[in-house]
Amino acid sequence: MDQVRIDNTKEYPYLFSPLKVGKYLIKNRVIALPVHTGFAHKDGRVSSWMINFYAGLANSGPGMVIVANAAVSQDGQVSEFNLRADRDEFIPGLGKLAKAIKQKGALACLQLNHAGRFARTAHPLLPSPITSSNLSFNVESLKGFMAFFPFEQRFSLTKNFFNQVKTWRYAMTDEDRQRVINDFAAAAFRAYQAGFDMVEFHGANGYLLCQYLSPFTNRTESGSGCDFKSRTAFSLEIIRAAKKKLPKDFPMG
């Protein structure tokens, strides 16, 4: 079967042109975005399956590949097979992964994350306690989500969700916050040591940094949402701490 090539260069004239980011020249503006795979070993090490997967992505032609969801703390993992960057023992595997991506002509970026309330731990970390009484959700949106699952699974999903809500009762202490700030900075330095060209701090999808940024999950003692300056303070502290450890020309996002 003949391949059909779609030429979008007229509509998007800069799509395949190089882009300068710090000291790097990205060959085009196509980025392989971070999508959690669960391809790591159970102990968080890089697996050959993960290396082959990301090398394949890089070989498809993007200017940069972002490796998804490396946990910065043992208590910040999203899944059972979560990639980890919280100890030096993970650097060799991360190095092999970065090398495999770069050998295919793409820049390698490592996304760093702490899952916060969604972490696989009995006592997840949160900016503020969340209970069923102050949990904000859209009923119609929830119905639409549940419709994707077979009817017999919906009750267990609801039960599991509210069992998870029961663990969202404890706000992070100053000591917890400082530890996680240090964990992010240390993980960023490990990414640099492993040969990644840049790092991305995961601030979306309801994970810890996102929880700090949202007025629904970062509240004052009176229950109202914190102001913008207060909500961004934690992320900015992480960036400052990482900058102290990394070369000045090492990009972060």
Short mmCIF file of C-alpha atoms in Angstrom, two decimals:
data_model
loop_
_atom_site.label_atom_id
_atom_site.label_comp_id
_atom_site.label_asym_id
_atom_site.label_seq_id
_atom_site.Cartn_x
_atom_site.Cartn_y
_atom_site.Cartn_z
CA MET A 1 0.00 0.00 0.00
CA ASP A 2 1.37 3.42 -1.00
CA GLN A 3 2.13 5.82 1.83
CA VAL A 4 0.34 9.16 1.76
CA ARG A 5 2.41 12.15 2.84
CA ILE A 6 0.46 15.12 4.17
CA ASP A 7 2.29 18.42 3.67
CA ASN A 8 1.32 20.94 6.35
CA THR A 9 4.30 23.23 5.79
CA LYS A 10 2.14 25.93 4.19
CA GLU A 11 -0.33 25.99 7.08
CA TYR A 12 2.36 25.53 9.77
CA PRO A 13 5.54 26.92 8.18
CA TYR A 14 7.65 26.68 11.35
CA LEU A 15 6.62 23.17 12.44
CA PHE A 16 9.72 21.47 11.05
CA SER A 17 12.13 24.36 11.51
CA PRO A 18 14.78 24.33 14.28
CA LEU A 19 14.18 26.00 17.64
CA LYS A 20 16.82 27.31 20.04
CA VAL A 21 16.22 26.48 23.71
CA GLY A 22 19.08 27.62 25.89
CA LYS A 23 22.26 26.02 24.58
CA TYR A 24 20.32 23.44 22.56
CA LEU A 25 19.03 23.55 19.01
CA ILE A 26 15.93 21.36 18.69
CA LYS A 27 15.75 20.05 15.12
CA ASN A 28 12.00 20.69 14.83
CA ARG A 29 9.05 21.77 16.94
CA VAL A 30 7.44 18.35 17.29
CA ILE A 31 7.60 17.11 20.88
CA ALA A 32 6.78 13.58 22.05
CA LEU A 33 4.73 14.47 25.11
CA PRO A 34 4.98 12.62 28.44
CA VAL A 35 2.45 9.82 28.83
CA HIS A 36 2.79 7.50 31.82
CA THR A 37 3.57 3.98 30.57
CA GLY A 38 4.14 1.84 33.67
CA PHE A 39 7.03 0.20 31.78
CA ALA A 40 9.56 0.50 34.63
CA HIS A 41 10.58 -2.44 36.78
CA LYS A 42 8.60 -2.87 39.98
CA ASP A 43 11.47 -1.34 41.98
CA GLY A 44 11.49 1.76 39.75
CA ARG A 45 14.49 0.90 37.57
CA VAL A 46 14.47 1.52 33.83
CA SER A 47 13.53 -1.63 31.90
CA SER A 48 14.65 -2.71 28.42
CA TRP A 49 11.00 -2.44 27.38
CA MET A 50 11.02 1.22 28.43
CA ILE A 51 14.27 1.90 26.56
CA ASN A 52 12.91 0.32 23.38
CA PHE A 53 9.64 2.24 23.69
CA TYR A 54 11.24 5.66 24.04
CA ALA A 55 13.92 4.90 21.43
CA GLY A 56 11.09 4.07 19.05
CA LEU A 57 9.41 7.38 19.84
CA ALA A 58 12.65 9.25 19.20
CA ASN A 59 13.16 7.37 15.93
CA SER A 60 9.78 8.60 14.65
CA GLY A 61 11.23 12.08 14.20
CA PRO A 62 10.33 14.48 17.05
CA GLY A 63 12.79 17.13 18.10
CA MET A 64 12.46 16.16 21.75
CA VAL A 65 11.13 13.22 23.74
CA ILE A 66 9.83 13.78 27.27
CA VAL A 67 10.07 10.70 29.49
CA ALA A 68 7.02 10.68 31.73
CA ASN A 69 6.50 10.70 35.43
CA ALA A 70 9.75 9.88 37.22
CA ALA A 71 9.00 9.88 40.96
CA VAL A 72 11.15 12.22 43.04
CA SER A 73 10.25 10.48 46.32
CA GLN A 74 9.49 6.89 47.22
CA ASP A 75 6.17 8.03 48.69
CA GLY A 76 5.31 9.98 45.53
CA GLN A 77 4.81 7.13 43.07
CA VAL A 78 1.65 6.99 40.95
CA SER A 79 1.67 3.31 40.09
CA GLU A 80 3.22 -0.01 40.98
CA PHE A 81 5.61 0.16 38.01
CA ASN A 82 6.61 3.82 38.35
CA LEU A 83 9.94 5.11 37.04
CA ARG A 84 12.00 6.52 39.92
CA ALA A 85 14.69 9.18 40.25
CA ASP A 86 14.80 9.45 44.04
CA ARG A 87 18.11 7.65 44.63
CA ASP A 88 21.52 7.56 42.96
CA GLU A 89 21.15 3.86 42.19
CA PHE A 90 18.67 4.80 39.44
CA ILE A 91 21.16 7.01 37.55
CA PRO A 92 22.75 4.22 35.41
CA GLY A 93 19.38 3.08 34.05
CA LEU A 94 18.27 6.65 33.44
CA GLY A 95 21.55 7.19 31.61
CA LYS A 96 20.87 4.29 29.26
CA LEU A 97 17.40 5.68 28.59
CA ALA A 98 18.67 9.19 27.82
CA LYS A 99 21.39 7.79 25.56
CA ALA A 100 18.91 5.64 23.60
CA ILE A 101 16.74 8.69 22.91
CA LYS A 102 19.63 10.95 21.91
CA GLN A 103 21.15 8.33 19.61
CA LYS A 104 17.97 8.57 17.52
CA GLY A 105 18.43 12.31 17.04
CA ALA A 106 16.06 13.76 19.64
CA LEU A 107 16.75 15.71 22.80
CA ALA A 108 15.90 13.88 26.03
CA CYS A 109 13.83 15.50 28.77
CA LEU A 110 12.87 13.84 32.07
CA GLN A 111 9.54 14.75 33.65
CA LEU A 112 9.75 14.76 37.46
CA ASN A 113 6.69 14.21 39.61
CA HIS A 114 5.29 13.69 43.07
CA ALA A 115 1.79 12.22 42.98
CA GLY A 116 0.61 13.96 46.16
CA ARG A 117 -2.87 12.74 47.09
CA PHE A 118 -2.79 10.13 44.30
CA ALA A 119 0.41 8.47 45.54
CA ARG A 120 0.48 4.78 46.38
CA THR A 121 0.93 5.23 50.12
CA ALA A 122 -1.20 5.02 53.24
CA HIS A 123 -0.56 8.68 54.13
CA PRO A 124 -0.41 10.77 50.94
CA LEU A 125 0.87 14.34 51.05
CA LEU A 126 -1.55 17.24 50.44
CA PRO A 127 -1.37 21.03 50.77
CA SER A 128 -4.68 21.01 52.67
CA PRO A 129 -7.03 18.30 54.00
CA ILE A 130 -9.76 17.21 51.60
CA THR A 131 -12.96 15.54 52.79
CA SER A 132 -16.18 14.51 51.10
CA SER A 133 -17.75 17.75 52.38
CA ASN A 134 -15.32 20.07 50.57
CA LEU A 135 -14.56 17.84 47.58
CA SER A 136 -15.48 19.71 44.40
CA PHE A 137 -16.69 17.77 41.35
CA ASN A 138 -19.17 18.10 38.51
CA VAL A 139 -21.95 15.50 38.67
CA GLU A 140 -22.52 15.40 34.91
CA SER A 141 -18.81 15.07 34.25
CA LEU A 142 -18.61 12.21 36.76
CA LYS A 143 -21.55 10.45 35.10
CA GLY A 144 -19.86 10.76 31.73
CA PHE A 145 -16.65 9.29 33.10
CA MET A 146 -18.43 6.35 34.73
CA ALA A 147 -20.27 5.59 31.48
CA PHE A 148 -16.99 4.36 29.99
CA PHE A 149 -16.94 1.39 32.39
CA PRO A 150 -19.14 -1.72 32.46
CA PHE A 151 -22.04 -1.34 34.87
CA GLU A 152 -20.78 -4.01 37.27
CA GLN A 153 -17.47 -2.13 37.73
CA ARG A 154 -18.97 1.25 38.59
CA PHE A 155 -19.80 0.48 42.22
CA SER A 156 -16.29 -0.77 42.97
CA LEU A 157 -14.82 2.33 41.32
CA THR A 158 -16.96 4.58 43.49
CA LYS A 159 -16.04 2.60 46.61
CA ASN A 160 -12.33 2.75 45.80
CA PHE A 161 -12.53 6.49 45.19
CA PHE A 162 -14.16 7.26 48.53
CA ASN A 163 -11.74 4.93 50.31
CA GLN A 164 -8.99 7.05 48.78
CA VAL A 165 -10.68 10.27 49.93
CA LYS A 166 -10.49 8.96 53.52
CA THR A 167 -6.68 9.20 53.32
CA TRP A 168 -6.72 12.87 52.25
CA ARG A 169 -6.97 14.24 55.79
CA TYR A 170 -3.48 15.40 56.63
CA ALA A 171 -1.90 18.64 55.41
CA MET A 172 1.83 18.74 54.73
CA THR A 173 4.00 20.16 57.49
CA ASP A 174 6.84 22.63 56.89
CA GLU A 175 9.20 19.67 57.27
CA ASP A 176 7.27 17.70 54.61
CA ARG A 177 7.40 20.64 52.21
CA GLN A 178 11.13 21.15 52.62
CA ARG A 179 11.80 17.44 52.12
CA VAL A 180 9.84 17.35 48.86
CA ILE A 181 11.52 20.55 47.63
CA ASN A 182 14.89 18.90 48.27
CA ASP A 183 13.67 15.70 46.59
CA PHE A 184 12.71 17.56 43.39
CA ALA A 185 16.06 19.38 43.30
CA ALA A 186 18.04 16.18 43.91
CA ALA A 187 16.08 14.30 41.23
CA ALA A 188 16.71 17.11 38.74
CA PHE A 189 20.44 16.84 39.41
CA ARG A 190 20.30 13.07 38.89
CA ALA A 191 18.62 13.65 35.53
CA TYR A 192 21.50 15.96 34.60
CA GLN A 193 24.06 13.38 35.78
CA ALA A 194 22.30 10.70 33.72
CA GLY A 195 22.65 12.76 30.53
CA PHE A 196 19.19 14.21 30.08
CA ASP A 197 19.21 17.54 28.26
CA MET A 198 16.51 19.13 30.42
CA VAL A 199 13.84 18.42 33.04
CA GLU A 200 10.16 19.19 33.36
CA PHE A 201 8.40 19.55 36.72
CA HIS A 202 4.95 17.94 36.45
CA GLY A 203 2.42 20.61 37.43
CA ALA A 204 -0.79 19.12 36.01
CA ASN A 205 -3.29 16.26 36.26
CA GLY A 206 -4.08 16.74 39.95
CA TYR A 207 -0.65 15.69 41.25
CA LEU A 208 1.17 17.49 44.07
CA LEU A 209 2.34 20.65 42.28
CA CYS A 210 -1.08 20.97 40.65
CA GLN A 211 -2.68 20.59 44.08
CA TYR A 212 -0.64 23.52 45.35
CA LEU A 213 -1.59 25.64 42.33
CA SER A 214 -5.34 25.01 42.64
CA PRO A 215 -7.55 27.04 45.03
CA PHE A 216 -9.77 23.95 45.37
CA THR A 217 -6.98 21.86 46.93
CA ASN A 218 -4.78 24.56 48.49
CA ARG A 219 -6.94 26.27 51.09
CA THR A 220 -6.50 28.56 54.06
CA GLU A 221 -7.48 27.44 57.57
CA SER A 222 -10.86 29.15 57.07
CA GLY A 223 -11.53 26.90 54.06
CA SER A 224 -11.20 29.48 51.29
CA GLY A 225 -8.76 29.09 48.41
CA CYS A 226 -5.29 30.55 48.94
CA ASP A 227 -4.26 33.59 46.90
CA PHE A 228 -2.17 33.24 43.74
CA LYS A 229 1.13 34.15 45.41
CA SER A 230 0.63 31.53 48.12
CA ARG A 231 -0.38 28.85 45.61
CA THR A 232 2.70 29.37 43.42
CA ALA A 233 5.22 29.62 46.28
CA PHE A 234 5.87 25.87 46.56
CA SER A 235 6.63 25.41 42.85
CA LEU A 236 8.89 28.47 42.83
CA GLU A 237 10.82 27.12 45.82
CA ILE A 238 11.40 23.88 43.91
CA ILE A 239 12.71 25.78 40.88
CA ARG A 240 15.04 27.86 43.05
CA ALA A 241 16.37 24.77 44.83
CA ALA A 242 16.97 22.98 41.51
CA LYS A 243 18.77 26.00 40.06
CA LYS A 244 21.25 25.91 42.92
CA LYS A 245 22.21 22.33 42.02
CA LEU A 246 22.21 22.54 38.22
CA PRO A 247 24.40 24.37 35.69
CA LYS A 248 23.06 27.81 34.78
CA ASP A 249 22.43 26.78 31.16
CA PHE A 250 20.46 23.62 32.02
CA PRO A 251 16.82 24.12 30.90
CA MET A 252 13.89 23.47 33.22
CA GLY A 253 10.18 23.63 32.50
#
